PDB file of C-alpha atoms in Angstrom:
ATOM      1  CA  MET A 260    -189.178  13.057  57.656  1.00 50.00           C
ATOM      2  CA  ASN A 261    -191.248  14.223  60.597  1.00 55.00           C
ATOM      3  CA  LYS A 262    -189.677  17.334  62.192  1.00 59.00           C
ATOM      4  CA  HIS A 263    -189.949  15.651  65.605  1.00 71.00           C
ATOM      5  CA  PHE A 264    -188.193  12.480  64.436  1.00 74.00           C
ATOM      6  CA  PHE A 265    -184.880  13.022  66.243  1.00 78.00           C
ATOM      7  CA  GLY A 266    -186.427  14.179  69.507  1.00 77.00           C
ATOM      8  CA  ASP A 267    -188.956  11.334  69.495  1.00 76.00           C
ATOM      9  CA  THR A 268    -186.245   8.800  68.736  1.00 80.00           C
ATOM     10  CA  VAL A 269    -184.106  10.040  71.627  1.00 84.00           C
ATOM     11  CA  VAL A 270    -187.033   9.788  74.061  1.00 82.00           C
ATOM     12  CA  LEU A 271    -187.924   6.248  72.941  1.00 81.00           C
ATOM     13  CA  LEU A 272    -184.249   5.275  72.943  1.00 85.00           C
ATOM     14  CA  GLY A 273    -184.025   6.329  76.587  1.00 86.00           C
ATOM     15  CA  ARG A 274    -187.046   4.153  77.351  1.00 83.00           C
ATOM     16  CA  SER A 275    -185.460   1.098  75.686  1.00 82.00           C
ATOM     17  CA  LEU A 276    -182.117   1.643  77.380  1.00 83.00           C
ATOM     18  CA  ARG A 277    -183.812   1.838  80.762  1.00 83.00           C
ATOM     19  CA  HIS A 278    -185.369  -1.556  80.078  1.00 77.00           C
ATOM     20  CA  ILE A 279    -181.895  -2.968  79.419  1.00 77.00           C
ATOM     21  CA  THR A 280    -180.439  -1.518  82.610  1.00 75.00           C
ATOM     22  CA  ARG A 281    -183.244  -3.194  84.531  1.00 73.00           C
ATOM     23  CA  SER A 282    -182.408  -6.561  82.986  1.00 71.00           C
ATOM     24  CA  VAL A 283    -178.621  -6.745  82.850  1.00 69.00           C
ATOM     25  CA  ASP A 284    -178.991 -10.507  82.452  1.00 70.00           C
ATOM     26  CA  THR A 285    -179.959  -9.782  78.833  1.00 71.00           C
ATOM     27  CA  ILE A 286    -176.453  -8.593  77.980  1.00 70.00           C
ATOM     28  CA  ILE A 287    -174.866 -11.296  80.121  1.00 77.00           C
ATOM     29  CA  THR A 288    -176.852 -14.010  78.322  1.00 76.00           C
ATOM     30  CA  THR A 289    -175.906 -12.495  74.975  1.00 80.00           C
ATOM     31  CA  ILE A 290    -172.164 -12.731  75.584  1.00 85.00           C
ATOM     32  CA  VAL A 291    -172.051 -16.120  77.324  1.00 88.00           C
ATOM     33  CA  MET A 292    -172.144 -18.180  74.138  1.00 88.00           C
ATOM     34  CA  PRO A 293    -169.525 -16.168  72.169  1.00 91.00           C
ATOM     35  CA  ILE A 294    -167.150 -16.249  75.142  1.00 92.00           C
ATOM     36  CA  ALA A 295    -167.769 -19.987  75.565  1.00 92.00           C
ATOM     37  CA  PHE A 296    -166.885 -20.565  71.897  1.00 91.00           C
ATOM     38  CA  LEU A 297    -163.815 -18.354  72.264  1.00 92.00           C
ATOM     39  CA  LEU A 298    -162.562 -20.413  75.203  1.00 92.00           C
ATOM     40  CA  LEU A 299    -163.547 -23.758  73.699  1.00 90.00           C
ATOM     41  CA  PHE A 300    -161.944 -23.274  70.317  1.00 88.00           C
ATOM     42  CA  THR A 301    -158.815 -21.650  71.708  1.00 88.00           C
ATOM     43  CA  TYR A 302    -157.990 -24.094  74.502  1.00 87.00           C
ATOM     44  CA  VAL A 303    -159.606 -27.320  73.262  1.00 84.00           C
ATOM     45  CA  PHE A 304    -159.511 -27.268  69.455  1.00 78.00           C
ATOM     46  CA  GLY A 305    -156.950 -24.539  68.798  1.00 72.00           C
ATOM     47  CA  GLY A 306    -153.930 -26.813  68.995  1.00 71.00           C
ATOM     48  CA  ALA A 307    -155.370 -29.170  66.382  1.00 71.00           C
ATOM     49  CA  ILE A 308    -156.398 -26.512  63.848  1.00 73.00           C
ATOM     50  CA  ASN A 309    -153.770 -25.483  61.317  1.00 67.00           C
ATOM     51  CA  THR A 310    -154.132 -21.820  60.401  1.00 68.00           C
ATOM     52  CA  GLY A 311    -150.516 -21.314  59.369  1.00 62.00           C
ATOM     53  CA  THR A 312    -149.505 -20.197  62.855  1.00 61.00           C
ATOM     54  CA  SER A 313    -148.993 -22.025  66.136  1.00 54.00           C
ATOM     55  CA  GLY A 314    -149.882 -21.445  69.777  1.00 52.00           C
ATOM     56  CA  SER A 315    -153.097 -20.502  71.526  1.00 54.00           C
ATOM     57  CA  HIS A 316    -152.257 -16.783  71.409  1.00 69.00           C
ATOM     58  CA  ALA A 317    -151.900 -16.938  67.633  1.00 80.00           C
ATOM     59  CA  TYR A 318    -155.201 -18.781  67.288  1.00 86.00           C
ATOM     60  CA  VAL A 319    -157.005 -16.166  69.404  1.00 90.00           C
ATOM     61  CA  LYS A 320    -155.941 -13.582  66.830  1.00 89.00           C
ATOM     62  CA  TYR A 321    -157.273 -15.781  64.046  1.00 91.00           C
ATOM     63  CA  LEU A 322    -160.493 -16.619  65.875  1.00 92.00           C
ATOM     64  CA  LEU A 323    -161.548 -13.274  67.356  1.00 95.00           C
ATOM     65  CA  PRO A 324    -163.101 -11.610  64.251  1.00 95.00           C
ATOM     66  CA  GLY A 325    -165.532 -14.486  63.795  1.00 95.00           C
ATOM     67  CA  ILE A 326    -166.410 -14.488  67.495  1.00 95.00           C
ATOM     68  CA  LEU A 327    -167.181 -10.762  67.319  1.00 96.00           C
ATOM     69  CA  LEU A 328    -169.633 -11.376  64.478  1.00 96.00           C
ATOM     70  CA  MET A 329    -171.236 -14.207  66.460  1.00 94.00           C
ATOM     71  CA  THR A 330    -171.631 -11.795  69.382  1.00 94.00           C
ATOM     72  CA  VAL A 331    -173.620  -9.412  67.209  1.00 94.00           C
ATOM     73  CA  ALA A 332    -175.757 -12.232  65.780  1.00 92.00           C
ATOM     74  CA  SER A 333    -176.501 -13.412  69.307  1.00 90.00           C
ATOM     75  CA  GLY A 334    -177.387  -9.920  70.517  1.00 89.00           C
ATOM     76  CA  ILE A 335    -179.920  -9.059  67.826  1.00 90.00           C
ATOM     77  CA  ALA A 336    -182.185 -11.914  68.954  1.00 87.00           C
ATOM     78  CA  TYR A 337    -183.086  -9.722  71.922  1.00 86.00           C
ATOM     79  CA  THR A 338    -183.948  -6.839  69.608  1.00 88.00           C
ATOM     80  CA  ALA A 339    -186.549  -9.005  67.911  1.00 89.00           C
ATOM     81  CA  PHE A 340    -187.805 -10.189  71.291  1.00 87.00           C
ATOM     82  CA  ARG A 341    -188.137  -6.660  72.734  1.00 85.00           C
ATOM     83  CA  LEU A 342    -189.951  -5.504  69.614  1.00 87.00           C
ATOM     84  CA  TYR A 343    -192.301  -8.482  69.809  1.00 87.00           C
ATOM     85  CA  GLU A 344    -193.087  -7.600  73.427  1.00 84.00           C
ATOM     86  CA  ASP A 345    -193.921  -4.008  72.498  1.00 79.00           C
ATOM     87  CA  LYS A 346    -196.205  -5.283  69.764  1.00 80.00           C
ATOM     88  CA  SER A 347    -197.903  -7.831  72.023  1.00 80.00           C
ATOM     89  CA  ASN A 348    -198.323  -5.453  74.974  1.00 77.00           C
ATOM     90  CA  GLY A 349    -200.125  -2.832  72.912  1.00 74.00           C
ATOM     91  CA  ILE A 350    -197.281  -0.301  73.025  1.00 72.00           C
ATOM     92  CA  PHE A 351    -197.471   0.197  69.263  1.00 68.00           C
ATOM     93  CA  GLU A 352    -201.162   1.080  69.382  1.00 68.00           C
ATOM     94  CA  ARG A 353    -200.552   3.482  72.259  1.00 73.00           C
ATOM     95  CA  LEU A 354    -197.710   5.233  70.449  1.00 67.00           C
ATOM     96  CA  GLN A 355    -199.752   5.526  67.244  1.00 68.00           C
ATOM     97  CA  SER A 356    -202.319   7.594  69.129  1.00 65.00           C
ATOM     98  CA  MET A 357    -199.611  10.087  70.081  1.00 68.00           C
ATOM     99  CA  PRO A 358    -198.218  12.904  67.868  1.00 63.00           C
ATOM    100  CA  ILE A 359    -194.811  11.305  67.275  1.00 68.00           C
ATOM    101  CA  ALA A 360    -192.828  10.245  64.220  1.00 68.00           C
ATOM    102  CA  ARG A 361    -193.877   6.669  63.529  1.00 69.00           C
ATOM    103  CA  SER A 362    -190.473   5.519  62.277  1.00 75.00           C
ATOM    104  CA  SER A 363    -188.879   6.655  65.559  1.00 81.00           C
ATOM    105  CA  VAL A 364    -190.408   3.582  67.213  1.00 82.00           C
ATOM    106  CA  LEU A 365    -188.262   1.279  65.079  1.00 86.00           C
ATOM    107  CA  TRP A 366    -185.175   3.471  65.164  1.00 90.00           C
ATOM    108  CA  ALA A 367    -185.224   3.501  68.962  1.00 88.00           C
ATOM    109  CA  HIS A 368    -185.030  -0.306  68.961  1.00 89.00           C
ATOM    110  CA  VAL A 369    -182.284  -0.258  66.331  1.00 92.00           C
ATOM    111  CA  LEU A 370    -180.126   2.217  68.244  1.00 93.00           C
ATOM    112  CA  THR A 371    -180.707   0.295  71.466  1.00 90.00           C
ATOM    113  CA  SER A 372    -179.386  -2.776  69.677  1.00 91.00           C
ATOM    114  CA  VAL A 373    -176.271  -0.873  68.597  1.00 93.00           C
ATOM    115  CA  VAL A 374    -175.581   0.332  72.161  1.00 91.00           C
ATOM    116  CA  ALA A 375    -176.152  -3.122  73.685  1.00 90.00           C
ATOM    117  CA  ASN A 376    -173.994  -4.838  71.074  1.00 93.00           C
ATOM    118  CA  VAL A 377    -171.155  -2.347  71.491  1.00 93.00           C
ATOM    119  CA  ILE A 378    -171.119  -3.215  75.194  1.00 90.00           C
ATOM    120  CA  SER A 379    -171.146  -6.942  74.427  1.00 92.00           C
ATOM    121  CA  LEU A 380    -168.357  -6.573  71.858  1.00 95.00           C
ATOM    122  CA  ALA A 381    -166.245  -4.627  74.362  1.00 95.00           C
ATOM    123  CA  VAL A 382    -166.657  -7.400  76.962  1.00 93.00           C
ATOM    124  CA  VAL A 383    -165.735 -10.133  74.467  1.00 95.00           C
ATOM    125  CA  LEU A 384    -162.711  -8.126  73.336  1.00 95.00           C
ATOM    126  CA  ALA A 385    -161.636  -7.691  76.966  1.00 95.00           C
ATOM    127  CA  VAL A 386    -161.819 -11.465  77.478  1.00 95.00           C
ATOM    128  CA  ALA A 387    -159.724 -11.985  74.339  1.00 94.00           C
ATOM    129  CA  LEU A 388    -157.112  -9.565  75.686  1.00 93.00           C
ATOM    130  CA  LEU A 389    -156.956 -11.574  78.917  1.00 93.00           C
ATOM    131  CA  MET A 390    -156.409 -14.693  76.790  1.00 91.00           C
ATOM    132  CA  GLY A 391    -153.420 -13.130  75.058  1.00 88.00           C
ATOM    133  CA  PHE A 392    -154.905 -11.311  72.070  1.00 91.00           C
ATOM    134  CA  ARG A 393    -152.719  -8.431  70.940  1.00 89.00           C
ATOM    135  CA  SER A 394    -153.022  -6.176  67.910  1.00 90.00           C
ATOM    136  CA  SER A 395    -150.510  -3.979  66.139  1.00 87.00           C
ATOM    137  CA  ALA A 396    -153.317  -1.958  64.560  1.00 89.00           C
ATOM    138  CA  GLY A 397    -153.173   1.802  64.701  1.00 91.00           C
ATOM    139  CA  ILE A 398    -156.002   4.192  65.528  1.00 94.00           C
ATOM    140  CA  SER A 399    -157.267   4.320  61.933  1.00 94.00           C
ATOM    141  CA  ALA A 400    -157.419   0.528  61.729  1.00 94.00           C
ATOM    142  CA  TRP A 401    -159.304   0.305  65.031  1.00 95.00           C
ATOM    143  CA  LEU A 402    -161.753   2.943  63.802  1.00 95.00           C
ATOM    144  CA  ALA A 403    -162.228   0.911  60.623  1.00 95.00           C
ATOM    145  CA  VAL A 404    -162.896  -2.219  62.718  1.00 96.00           C
ATOM    146  CA  ALA A 405    -165.435  -0.312  64.819  1.00 96.00           C
ATOM    147  CA  GLY A 406    -167.109   1.099  61.719  1.00 96.00           C
ATOM    148  CA  ILE A 407    -167.466  -2.315  60.068  1.00 97.00           C
ATOM    149  CA  LEU A 408    -168.821  -3.904  63.245  1.00 97.00           C
ATOM    150  CA  ILE A 409    -171.381  -1.112  63.742  1.00 96.00           C
ATOM    151  CA  LEU A 410    -172.443  -1.344  60.089  1.00 96.00           C
ATOM    152  CA  PHE A 411    -172.770  -5.127  60.457  1.00 97.00           C
ATOM    153  CA  THR A 412    -174.811  -4.608  63.641  1.00 96.00           C
ATOM    154  CA  LEU A 413    -177.156  -2.194  61.863  1.00 96.00           C
ATOM    155  CA  ALA A 414    -177.634  -4.626  58.972  1.00 96.00           C
ATOM    156  CA  LEU A 415    -178.471  -7.580  61.230  1.00 95.00           C
ATOM    157  CA  THR A 416    -180.636  -5.445  63.506  1.00 95.00           C
ATOM    158  CA  TRP A 417    -182.879  -4.414  60.627  1.00 95.00           C
ATOM    159  CA  ILE A 418    -183.185  -8.093  59.763  1.00 94.00           C
ATOM    160  CA  ALA A 419    -184.249  -8.696  63.384  1.00 93.00           C
ATOM    161  CA  ILE A 420    -186.950  -6.042  63.084  1.00 92.00           C
ATOM    162  CA  ILE A 421    -188.843  -8.170  60.546  1.00 93.00           C
ATOM    163  CA  PRO A 422    -189.479 -11.245  62.754  1.00 92.00           C
ATOM    164  CA  GLY A 423    -190.017  -8.919  65.708  1.00 90.00           C
ATOM    165  CA  LEU A 424    -192.959  -7.425  63.827  1.00 88.00           C
ATOM    166  CA  THR A 425    -194.296 -10.549  62.150  1.00 90.00           C
ATOM    167  CA  ALA A 426    -193.709 -13.447  64.587  1.00 88.00           C
ATOM    168  CA  SER A 427    -196.683 -14.923  66.399  1.00 84.00           C
ATOM    169  CA  THR A 428    -194.696 -16.182  69.424  1.00 86.00           C
ATOM    170  CA  PRO A 429    -191.727 -14.824  71.415  1.00 82.00           C
ATOM    171  CA  ASP A 430    -189.680 -17.915  70.540  1.00 82.00           C
ATOM    172  CA  GLY A 431    -190.398 -17.362  66.872  1.00 83.00           C
ATOM    173  CA  ALA A 432    -189.256 -13.761  67.135  1.00 82.00           C
ATOM    174  CA  SER A 433    -185.804 -14.699  68.399  1.00 81.00           C
ATOM    175  CA  ALA A 434    -185.267 -18.099  66.744  1.00 83.00           C
ATOM    176  CA  PHE A 435    -184.391 -16.519  63.388  1.00 82.00           C
ATOM    177  CA  SER A 436    -180.983 -15.570  64.786  1.00 83.00           C
ATOM    178  CA  TYR A 437    -179.796 -19.178  65.132  1.00 85.00           C
ATOM    179  CA  PRO A 438    -178.730 -19.566  61.477  1.00 88.00           C
ATOM    180  CA  LEU A 439    -176.927 -16.219  61.689  1.00 89.00           C
ATOM    181  CA  ILE A 440    -175.074 -17.306  64.839  1.00 87.00           C
ATOM    182  CA  PHE A 441    -173.829 -20.489  63.193  1.00 89.00           C
ATOM    183  CA  LEU A 442    -173.081 -18.991  59.751  1.00 92.00           C
ATOM    184  CA  PRO A 443    -169.463 -18.242  60.805  1.00 92.00           C
ATOM    185  CA  PHE A 444    -168.878 -22.008  61.068  1.00 92.00           C
ATOM    186  CA  LEU A 445    -169.235 -22.129  57.265  1.00 93.00           C
ATOM    187  CA  SER A 446    -166.701 -19.380  56.697  1.00 94.00           C
ATOM    188  CA  SER A 447    -163.037 -18.597  57.308  1.00 92.00           C
ATOM    189  CA  ALA A 448    -163.824 -17.648  60.930  1.00 92.00           C
ATOM    190  CA  PHE A 449    -162.453 -20.850  62.500  1.00 91.00           C
ATOM    191  CA  VAL A 450    -160.390 -22.574  59.793  1.00 89.00           C
ATOM    192  CA  PRO A 451    -158.960 -21.543  56.416  1.00 90.00           C
ATOM    193  CA  THR A 452    -161.462 -22.191  53.633  1.00 91.00           C
ATOM    194  CA  HIS A 453    -158.936 -24.110  51.526  1.00 89.00           C
ATOM    195  CA  THR A 454    -159.175 -27.016  53.991  1.00 87.00           C
ATOM    196  CA  MET A 455    -162.906 -27.484  53.262  1.00 91.00           C
ATOM    197  CA  PRO A 456    -164.492 -29.880  50.739  1.00 92.00           C
ATOM    198  CA  GLY A 457    -165.309 -28.391  47.326  1.00 90.00           C
ATOM    199  CA  PRO A 458    -169.006 -27.397  47.671  1.00 93.00           C
ATOM    200  CA  VAL A 459    -168.569 -26.215  51.261  1.00 94.00           C
ATOM    201  CA  ARG A 460    -165.498 -24.230  50.271  1.00 94.00           C
ATOM    202  CA  ALA A 461    -167.366 -22.582  47.388  1.00 95.00           C
ATOM    203  CA  PHE A 462    -170.141 -21.476  49.735  1.00 95.00           C
ATOM    204  CA  ALA A 463    -167.723 -20.370  52.462  1.00 95.00           C
ATOM    205  CA  GLU A 464    -165.671 -18.219  50.125  1.00 93.00           C
ATOM    206  CA  HIS A 465    -168.690 -16.433  48.666  1.00 93.00           C
ATOM    207  CA  GLN A 466    -170.782 -15.649  51.725  1.00 94.00           C
ATOM    208  CA  PRO A 467    -170.618 -12.343  53.630  1.00 94.00           C
ATOM    209  CA  VAL A 468    -169.045 -13.572  56.870  1.00 96.00           C
ATOM    210  CA  THR A 469    -165.810 -14.678  55.176  1.00 95.00           C
ATOM    211  CA  SER A 470    -165.101 -11.314  53.554  1.00 95.00           C
ATOM    212  CA  ILE A 471    -165.935  -9.432  56.757  1.00 97.00           C
ATOM    213  CA  VAL A 472    -163.853 -11.777  58.943  1.00 96.00           C
ATOM    214  CA  ASN A 473    -160.863 -11.591  56.589  1.00 95.00           C
ATOM    215  CA  THR A 474    -161.056  -7.796  56.521  1.00 96.00           C
ATOM    216  CA  LEU A 475    -161.197  -7.530  60.328  1.00 96.00           C
ATOM    217  CA  ARG A 476    -158.345 -10.023  60.670  1.00 94.00           C
ATOM    218  CA  ASN A 477    -156.145  -8.008  58.305  1.00 94.00           C
ATOM    219  CA  LEU A 478    -156.994  -4.766  60.090  1.00 95.00           C
ATOM    220  CA  PHE A 479    -156.079  -6.264  63.478  1.00 94.00           C
ATOM    221  CA  ALA A 480    -152.788  -7.504  62.036  1.00 90.00           C
ATOM    222  CA  GLN A 481    -152.125  -4.209  60.237  1.00 90.00           C
ATOM    223  CA  GLN A 482    -151.987  -6.078  56.933  1.00 91.00           C
ATOM    224  CA  PRO A 483    -153.208  -4.742  53.568  1.00 88.00           C
ATOM    225  CA  VAL A 484    -156.951  -5.302  53.237  1.00 87.00           C
ATOM    226  CA  GLY A 485    -156.940  -5.110  49.437  1.00 85.00           C
ATOM    227  CA  THR A 486    -160.276  -5.248  47.639  1.00 88.00           C
ATOM    228  CA  GLY A 487    -161.695  -7.461  50.394  1.00 88.00           C
ATOM    229  CA  VAL A 488    -162.742  -4.426  52.407  1.00 93.00           C
ATOM    230  CA  TRP A 489    -164.972  -3.244  49.558  1.00 95.00           C
ATOM    231  CA  THR A 490    -166.543  -6.680  49.316  1.00 95.00           C
ATOM    232  CA  ALA A 491    -167.201  -6.637  53.066  1.00 95.00           C
ATOM    233  CA  LEU A 492    -168.707  -3.149  52.923  1.00 96.00           C
ATOM    234  CA  ALA A 493    -170.818  -4.075  49.903  1.00 96.00           C
ATOM    235  CA  TRP A 494    -172.245  -7.082  51.769  1.00 96.00           C
ATOM    236  CA  CYS A 495    -173.008  -5.001  54.869  1.00 96.00           C
ATOM    237  CA  LEU A 496    -174.606  -2.150  52.917  1.00 97.00           C
ATOM    238  CA  GLY A 497    -176.541  -4.512  50.633  1.00 97.00           C
ATOM    239  CA  ILE A 498    -177.974  -6.456  53.574  1.00 96.00           C
ATOM    240  CA  LEU A 499    -178.733  -3.209  55.403  1.00 96.00           C
ATOM    241  CA  VAL A 500    -180.683  -1.698  52.496  1.00 97.00           C
ATOM    242  CA  VAL A 501    -182.691  -4.848  51.757  1.00 97.00           C
ATOM    243  CA  ALA A 502    -183.431  -5.473  55.449  1.00 96.00           C
ATOM    244  CA  TYR A 503    -184.416  -1.840  56.022  1.00 95.00           C
ATOM    245  CA  LEU A 504    -186.850  -1.858  53.111  1.00 95.00           C
ATOM    246  CA  GLY A 505    -188.316  -5.178  54.265  1.00 94.00           C
ATOM    247  CA  ALA A 506    -188.659  -3.973  57.851  1.00 93.00           C
ATOM    248  CA  MET A 507    -190.348  -0.711  56.851  1.00 91.00           C
ATOM    249  CA  ALA A 508    -192.772  -2.603  54.609  1.00 92.00           C
ATOM    250  CA  ALA A 509    -193.637  -4.957  57.477  1.00 90.00           C
ATOM    251  CA  TYR A 510    -194.051  -1.965  59.813  1.00 87.00           C
ATOM    252  CA  ARG A 511    -196.396  -0.175  57.423  1.00 85.00           C
ATOM    253  CA  ARG A 512    -198.532  -3.305  57.164  1.00 85.00           C
ATOM    254  CA  LYS A 513    -198.557  -3.601  60.950  1.00 79.00           C
ATOM    255  CA  ILE A 514    -199.738  -0.068  61.636  1.00 75.00           C
ATOM    256  CA  SER A 515    -202.131   0.246  58.668  1.00 73.00           C
TER     257      SER A 515
END
């Protein structure tokens, strides 16, 4: 690792964060859709969905973990877009001519994504609290929730790096996030999986969102997480490693 890696990353992170502060509409746009789904499903569909509990407040508790994951999936589209802009505007070539750690360019975008998504998640959580969401979780459970969400954000952000480097249009750079945003619909995020038809249920019960959502839901409710937490962590770490290796390979091809 280049001895200047950390210092270079901090400098480039400051640059990316300044870009966000100059376009607050980026974060606002990111959280509009998750909040819209939170309101829609709670107040329009919530009364018709049987999750084993009743009342809109109870359904907010059931719904929130999936909405938080959708918030992250929505936010990483802007990571890919910002990276595409840097590539298209010649920033990469300019940075390559400078004596900096090359990987710091990507890490600055990744850490910017984490900061922006933490802000978005906090706003969505605040809206859920206004809607009646309450949790009996202790400090350790909240720290576990934060850790899982940050790990999930890192995993999806490294996925976003790949189209950000390889897309030929700005729309192509961000469009990859659409399947990730709607993946929670085929999980336990909105309804119990046992209510789904056979093939859909099989997919829903064996995809990463379900294990992560169930783990977050149990942590919020201060219920035992069982082995599900290890499944959730394994999915997050597995996706993170594969995405990181793919992103670094794409980056090496780009700068070679």
